[in-house]
Tab-separated table of C-alpha atoms in Angstrom:
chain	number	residue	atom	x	y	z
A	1	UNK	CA	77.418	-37.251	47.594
A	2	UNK	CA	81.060	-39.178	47.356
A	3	UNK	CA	81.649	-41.206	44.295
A	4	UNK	CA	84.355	-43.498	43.516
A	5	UNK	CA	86.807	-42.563	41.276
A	6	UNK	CA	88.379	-45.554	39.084
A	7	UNK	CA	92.562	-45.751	38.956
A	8	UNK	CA	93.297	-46.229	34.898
A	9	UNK	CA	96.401	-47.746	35.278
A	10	UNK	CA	96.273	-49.565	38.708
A	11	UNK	CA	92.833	-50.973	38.224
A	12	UNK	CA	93.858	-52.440	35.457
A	13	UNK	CA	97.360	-53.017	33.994
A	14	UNK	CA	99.415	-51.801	30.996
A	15	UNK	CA	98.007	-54.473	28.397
A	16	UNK	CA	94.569	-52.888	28.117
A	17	UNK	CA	94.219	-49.870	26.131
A	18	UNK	CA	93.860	-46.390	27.897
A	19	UNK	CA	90.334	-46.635	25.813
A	20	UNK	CA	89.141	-49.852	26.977
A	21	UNK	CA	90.071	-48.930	30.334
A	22	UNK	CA	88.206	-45.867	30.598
A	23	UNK	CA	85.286	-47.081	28.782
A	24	UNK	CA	85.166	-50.011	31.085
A	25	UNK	CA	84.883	-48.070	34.157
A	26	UNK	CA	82.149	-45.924	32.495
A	27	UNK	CA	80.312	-49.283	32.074
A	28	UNK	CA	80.499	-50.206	35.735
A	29	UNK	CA	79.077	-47.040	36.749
A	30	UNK	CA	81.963	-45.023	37.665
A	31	UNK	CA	81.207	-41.256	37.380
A	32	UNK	CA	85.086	-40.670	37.721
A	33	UNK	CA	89.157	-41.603	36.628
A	34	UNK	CA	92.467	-40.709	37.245
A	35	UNK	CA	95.562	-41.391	35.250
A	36	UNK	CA	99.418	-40.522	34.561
A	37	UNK	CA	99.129	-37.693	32.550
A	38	UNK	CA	102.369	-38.597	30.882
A	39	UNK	CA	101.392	-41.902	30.187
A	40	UNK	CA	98.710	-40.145	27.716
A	41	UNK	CA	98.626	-38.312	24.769
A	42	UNK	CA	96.400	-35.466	25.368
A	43	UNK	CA	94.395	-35.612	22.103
A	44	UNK	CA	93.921	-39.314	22.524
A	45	UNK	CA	92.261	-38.236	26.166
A	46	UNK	CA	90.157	-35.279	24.847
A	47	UNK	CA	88.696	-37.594	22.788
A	48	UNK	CA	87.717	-40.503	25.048
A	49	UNK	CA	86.196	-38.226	27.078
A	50	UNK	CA	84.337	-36.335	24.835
A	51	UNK	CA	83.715	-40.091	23.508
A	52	UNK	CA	81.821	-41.424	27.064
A	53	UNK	CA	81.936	-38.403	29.502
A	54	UNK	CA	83.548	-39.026	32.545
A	55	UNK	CA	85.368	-36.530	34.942
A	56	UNK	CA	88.783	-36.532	35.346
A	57	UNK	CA	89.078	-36.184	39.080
A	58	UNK	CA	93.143	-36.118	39.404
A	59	UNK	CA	95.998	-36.596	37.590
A	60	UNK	CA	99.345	-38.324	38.677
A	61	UNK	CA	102.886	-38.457	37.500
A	62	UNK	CA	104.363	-34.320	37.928
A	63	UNK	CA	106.693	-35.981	40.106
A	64	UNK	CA	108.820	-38.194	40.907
A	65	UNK	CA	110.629	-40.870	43.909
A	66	UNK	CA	114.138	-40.635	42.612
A	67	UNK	CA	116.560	-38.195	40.064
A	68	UNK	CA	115.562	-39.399	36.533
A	69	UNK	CA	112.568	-39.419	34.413
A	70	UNK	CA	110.281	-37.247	36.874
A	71	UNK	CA	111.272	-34.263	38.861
A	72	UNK	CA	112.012	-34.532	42.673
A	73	UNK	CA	110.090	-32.539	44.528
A	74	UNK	CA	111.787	-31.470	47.273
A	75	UNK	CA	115.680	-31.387	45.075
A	76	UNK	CA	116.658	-27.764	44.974
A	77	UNK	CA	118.520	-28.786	41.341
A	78	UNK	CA	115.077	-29.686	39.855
A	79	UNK	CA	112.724	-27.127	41.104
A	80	UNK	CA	113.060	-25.558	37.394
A	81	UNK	CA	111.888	-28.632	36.016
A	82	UNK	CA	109.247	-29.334	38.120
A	83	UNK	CA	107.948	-25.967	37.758
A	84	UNK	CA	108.660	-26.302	33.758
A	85	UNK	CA	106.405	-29.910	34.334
A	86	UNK	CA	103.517	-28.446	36.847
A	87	UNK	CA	103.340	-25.718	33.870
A	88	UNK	CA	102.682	-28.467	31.232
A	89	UNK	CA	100.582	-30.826	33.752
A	90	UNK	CA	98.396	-27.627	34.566
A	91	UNK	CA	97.607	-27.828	30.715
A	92	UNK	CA	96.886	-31.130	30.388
A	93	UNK	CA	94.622	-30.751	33.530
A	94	UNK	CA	92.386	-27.631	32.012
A	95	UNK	CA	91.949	-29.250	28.776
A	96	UNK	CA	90.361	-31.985	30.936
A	97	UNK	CA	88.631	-29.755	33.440
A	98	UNK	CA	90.770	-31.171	36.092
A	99	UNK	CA	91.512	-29.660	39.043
A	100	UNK	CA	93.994	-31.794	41.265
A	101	UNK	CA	97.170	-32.995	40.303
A	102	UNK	CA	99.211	-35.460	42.490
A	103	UNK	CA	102.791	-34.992	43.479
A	104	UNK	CA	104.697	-37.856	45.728
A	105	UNK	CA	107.360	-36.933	48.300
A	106	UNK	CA	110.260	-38.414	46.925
A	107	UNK	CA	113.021	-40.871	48.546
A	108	UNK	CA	114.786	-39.689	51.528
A	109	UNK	CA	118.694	-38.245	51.024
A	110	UNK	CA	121.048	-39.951	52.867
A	111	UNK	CA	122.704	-37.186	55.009
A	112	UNK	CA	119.101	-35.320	55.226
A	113	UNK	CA	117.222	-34.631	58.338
A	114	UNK	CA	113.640	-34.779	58.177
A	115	UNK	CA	113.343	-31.183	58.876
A	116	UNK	CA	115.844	-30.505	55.572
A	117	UNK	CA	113.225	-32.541	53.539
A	118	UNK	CA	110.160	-30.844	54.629
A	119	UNK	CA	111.988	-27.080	54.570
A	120	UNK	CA	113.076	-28.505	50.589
A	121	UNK	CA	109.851	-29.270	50.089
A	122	UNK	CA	107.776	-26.707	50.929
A	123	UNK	CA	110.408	-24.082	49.360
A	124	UNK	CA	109.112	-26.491	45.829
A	125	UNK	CA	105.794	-25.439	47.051
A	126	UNK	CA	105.611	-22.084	46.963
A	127	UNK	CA	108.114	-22.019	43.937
A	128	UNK	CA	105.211	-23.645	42.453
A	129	UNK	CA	102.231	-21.935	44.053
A	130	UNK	CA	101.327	-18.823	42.168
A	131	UNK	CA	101.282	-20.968	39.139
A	132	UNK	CA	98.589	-23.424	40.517
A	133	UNK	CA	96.857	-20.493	42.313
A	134	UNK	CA	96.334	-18.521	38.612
A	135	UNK	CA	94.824	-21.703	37.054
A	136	UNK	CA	92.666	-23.083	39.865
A	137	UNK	CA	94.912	-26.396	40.440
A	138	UNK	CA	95.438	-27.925	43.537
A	139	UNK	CA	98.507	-30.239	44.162
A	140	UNK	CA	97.882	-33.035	46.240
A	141	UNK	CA	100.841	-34.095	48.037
A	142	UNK	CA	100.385	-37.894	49.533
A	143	UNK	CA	102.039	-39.490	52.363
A	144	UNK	CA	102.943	-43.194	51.799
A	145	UNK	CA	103.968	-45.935	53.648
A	146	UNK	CA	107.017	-46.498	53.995
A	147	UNK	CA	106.665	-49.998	55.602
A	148	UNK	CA	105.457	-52.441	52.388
A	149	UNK	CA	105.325	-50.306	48.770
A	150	UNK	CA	107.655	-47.424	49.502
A	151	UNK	CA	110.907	-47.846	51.554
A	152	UNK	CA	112.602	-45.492	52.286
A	153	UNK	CA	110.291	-42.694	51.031
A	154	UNK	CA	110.294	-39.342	52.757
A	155	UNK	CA	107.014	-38.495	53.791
A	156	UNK	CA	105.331	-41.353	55.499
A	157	UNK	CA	103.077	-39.803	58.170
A	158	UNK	CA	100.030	-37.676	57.769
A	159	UNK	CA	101.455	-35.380	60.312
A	160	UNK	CA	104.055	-34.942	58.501
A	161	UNK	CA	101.798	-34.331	55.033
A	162	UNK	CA	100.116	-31.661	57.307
A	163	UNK	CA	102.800	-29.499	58.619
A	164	UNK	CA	104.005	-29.240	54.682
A	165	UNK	CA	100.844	-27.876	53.818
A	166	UNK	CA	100.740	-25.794	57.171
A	167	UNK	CA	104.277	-24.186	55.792
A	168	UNK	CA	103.411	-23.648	52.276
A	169	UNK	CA	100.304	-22.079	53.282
A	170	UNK	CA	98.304	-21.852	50.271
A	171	UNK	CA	94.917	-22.566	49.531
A	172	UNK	CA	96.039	-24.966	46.296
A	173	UNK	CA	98.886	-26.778	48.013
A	174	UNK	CA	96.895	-29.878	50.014
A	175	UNK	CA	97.127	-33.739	51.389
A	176	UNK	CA	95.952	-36.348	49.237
A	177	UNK	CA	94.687	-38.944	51.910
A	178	UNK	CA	95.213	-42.673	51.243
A	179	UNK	CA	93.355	-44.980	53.995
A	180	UNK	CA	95.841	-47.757	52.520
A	181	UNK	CA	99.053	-46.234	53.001
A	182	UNK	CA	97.894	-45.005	57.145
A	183	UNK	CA	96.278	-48.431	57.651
A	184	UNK	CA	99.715	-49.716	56.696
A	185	UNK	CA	101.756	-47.357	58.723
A	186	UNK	CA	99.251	-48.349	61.722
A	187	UNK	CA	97.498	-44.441	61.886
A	188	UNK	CA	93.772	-44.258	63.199
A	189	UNK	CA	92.205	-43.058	59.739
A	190	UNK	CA	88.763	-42.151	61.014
A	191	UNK	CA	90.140	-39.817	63.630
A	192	UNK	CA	92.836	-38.443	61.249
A	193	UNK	CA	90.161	-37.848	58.664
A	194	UNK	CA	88.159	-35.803	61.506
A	195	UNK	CA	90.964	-33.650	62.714
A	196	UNK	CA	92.587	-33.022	59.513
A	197	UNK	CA	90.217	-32.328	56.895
A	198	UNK	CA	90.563	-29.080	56.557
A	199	UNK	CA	93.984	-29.607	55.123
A	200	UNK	CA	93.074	-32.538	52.459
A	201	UNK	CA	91.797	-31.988	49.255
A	202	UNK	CA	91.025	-35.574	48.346
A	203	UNK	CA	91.417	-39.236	49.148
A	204	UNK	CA	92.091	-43.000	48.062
A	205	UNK	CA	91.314	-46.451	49.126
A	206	UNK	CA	92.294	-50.199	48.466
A	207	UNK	CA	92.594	-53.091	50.927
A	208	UNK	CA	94.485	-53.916	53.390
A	209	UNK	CA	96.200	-55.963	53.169
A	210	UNK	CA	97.287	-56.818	49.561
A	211	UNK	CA	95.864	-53.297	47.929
A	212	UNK	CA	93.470	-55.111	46.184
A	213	UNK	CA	89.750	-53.991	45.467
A	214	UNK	CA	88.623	-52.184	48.878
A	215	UNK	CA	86.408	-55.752	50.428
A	216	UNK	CA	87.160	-57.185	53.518
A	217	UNK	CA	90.493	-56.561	54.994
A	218	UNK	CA	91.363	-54.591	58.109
A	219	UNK	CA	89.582	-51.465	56.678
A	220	UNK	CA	86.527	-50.440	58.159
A	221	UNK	CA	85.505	-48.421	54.793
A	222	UNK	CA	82.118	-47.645	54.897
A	223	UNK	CA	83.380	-46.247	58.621
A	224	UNK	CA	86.117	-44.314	56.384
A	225	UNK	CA	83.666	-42.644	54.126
A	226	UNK	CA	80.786	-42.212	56.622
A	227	UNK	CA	84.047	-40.223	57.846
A	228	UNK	CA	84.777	-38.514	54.834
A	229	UNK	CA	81.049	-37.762	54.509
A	230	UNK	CA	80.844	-36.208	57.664
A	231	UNK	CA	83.378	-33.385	57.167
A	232	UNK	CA	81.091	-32.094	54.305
A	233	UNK	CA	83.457	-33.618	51.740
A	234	UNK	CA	81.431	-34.552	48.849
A	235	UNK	CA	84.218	-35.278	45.676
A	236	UNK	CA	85.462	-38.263	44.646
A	237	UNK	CA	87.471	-41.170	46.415
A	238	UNK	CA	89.841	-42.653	43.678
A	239	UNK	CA	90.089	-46.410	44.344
A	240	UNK	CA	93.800	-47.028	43.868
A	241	UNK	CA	94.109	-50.679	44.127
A	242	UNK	CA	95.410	-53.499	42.134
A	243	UNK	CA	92.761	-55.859	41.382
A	244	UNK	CA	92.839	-59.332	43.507
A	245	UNK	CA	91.974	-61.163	40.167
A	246	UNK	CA	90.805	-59.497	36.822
A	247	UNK	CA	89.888	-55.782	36.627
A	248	UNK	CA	85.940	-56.980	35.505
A	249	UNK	CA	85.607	-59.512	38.692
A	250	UNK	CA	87.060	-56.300	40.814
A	251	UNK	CA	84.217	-54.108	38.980
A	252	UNK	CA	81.989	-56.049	39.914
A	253	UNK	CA	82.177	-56.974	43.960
A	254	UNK	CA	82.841	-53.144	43.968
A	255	UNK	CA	79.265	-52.455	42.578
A	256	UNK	CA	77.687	-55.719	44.607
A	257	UNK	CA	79.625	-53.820	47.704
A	258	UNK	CA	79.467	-50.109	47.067
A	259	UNK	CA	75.918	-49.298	44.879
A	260	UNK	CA	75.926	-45.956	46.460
A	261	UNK	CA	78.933	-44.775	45.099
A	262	UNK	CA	78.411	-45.683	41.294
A	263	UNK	CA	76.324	-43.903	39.340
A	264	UNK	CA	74.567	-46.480	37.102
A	265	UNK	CA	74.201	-48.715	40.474
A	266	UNK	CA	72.487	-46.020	42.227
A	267	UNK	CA	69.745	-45.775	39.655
A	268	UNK	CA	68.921	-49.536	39.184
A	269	UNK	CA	69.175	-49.332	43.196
């Protein structure tokens, strides 16, 4: 059975406490969360979770979209780093019985061919690959859309997420597949989703347009999970949105909209 998956940071913003967030989503009946690892302290994490049990069904933040605080993952100069980082993010993950940690693509490099980006990229990949093989991680990588949030970013297709993991060829190297960022760049989701499952390894979804709290909007999502559903997938969908209002207003239409897919709504159901 899918479950939703609540976003800790985009669900609900930097003034609320990683605690109150996380013990807020437990409340509404997520069985779920996902965070920046590096916005965490580990201990602090441990705790709240051994606090009000909830799995942690990815991590973000190994990489980065620019040279800076955050590896790039396809820059030949950082691949040390990011292996260095996937090493320490791989740790944070076990300690939370994780199993999927996000990377993004990166911005493009002026002078770059498409080609140079994905042959960078996948060289990161199997740099990284034995290590994520030995522990049982999987690194997501997620296409974006390049038309409203991420200009510019290399990346932007899920053809394009697929042929990386086609190259890198390894069983822990997959897509992370966001119906927002395809519905933005125009892609048919519920077909993509049905030719390409094989090669994702989990999925998000928020509104569009707006990425707000998936209701309404041009998204067919109940079509998008019966989707999902249908390729035998049966994880979590993280709900990466910002909310439209407050976070508990969001919580709420989700559970009015969605009682299948939280927990504590599927037993008062």
């Amino acid at each position: 059975m899918i479950k939703f998956s609540a976003h800790l940071e985009m669900n609900f913003g930097k003034e609320v406490p990683f605690r109150d967030r996380w013990m807020a989503a437990k409340s509404f009946g997520f069985e779920g969360c996902e965070f920046v690892w590096r916005n965490v302290e580990l201990p602090e994490a441990v705790h709240v979770r051994q606090t009000a049990p909830l799995e942690v069904s990815c991590l973000g933040g190994t990489t980065g979209f620019a040279p800076g605080a955050r590896p790039v993952l396809f820059l030949p100069e950082d691949r040390d780093r990011l292996a260095r980082d996937t090493e320490t993010a791989v740790a944070y993950a076990r300690e939370l019985s994780c199993s999927n940690l996000i990377m993004v693509p990166g911005n493009k490099i002026e002078g770059w061919s498409v080609e140079k980006h994905r042959q960078e990229t996948v060289a990161s990949l199997k740099y990284i690959a034995p290590l994520l093989e030995g522990a049982g991680i999987t690194a997501l990588i997620e296409p974006l859309n390049s038309k409203v949030d991420h200009k510019g970013v290399y990346c932007d297709t899920a053809e394009e997420g697929f042929r990386i993991i086609e190259e890198t060829a390894s069983p822990n190297v997959k897509v992370l597949y966001d119906a927002y960022h395809r519905q933005v760049m125009g892609e048919n989701i519920v077909r993509a989703v049905r030719e390409g499952h094989r090669a994702i390894g989990y999925y998000h979804l928020a509104r569009v347009p707006g990425r707000n709290e998936p209701v309404g909007g041009e998204i067919d999502a109940f079509a998008f999970l019966e989707a999902v559903a249908e390729t035998g997938y049966d994880g979590f969908v993280g709900l990466e949105y910002k909310p439209s209002a407050d976070y508990l207003s969001a919580f709420q239409q989700i559970r009015s909209v969605y009682p299948d897919y939280l927990g504590s709504a599927r037993k008062e159901a």
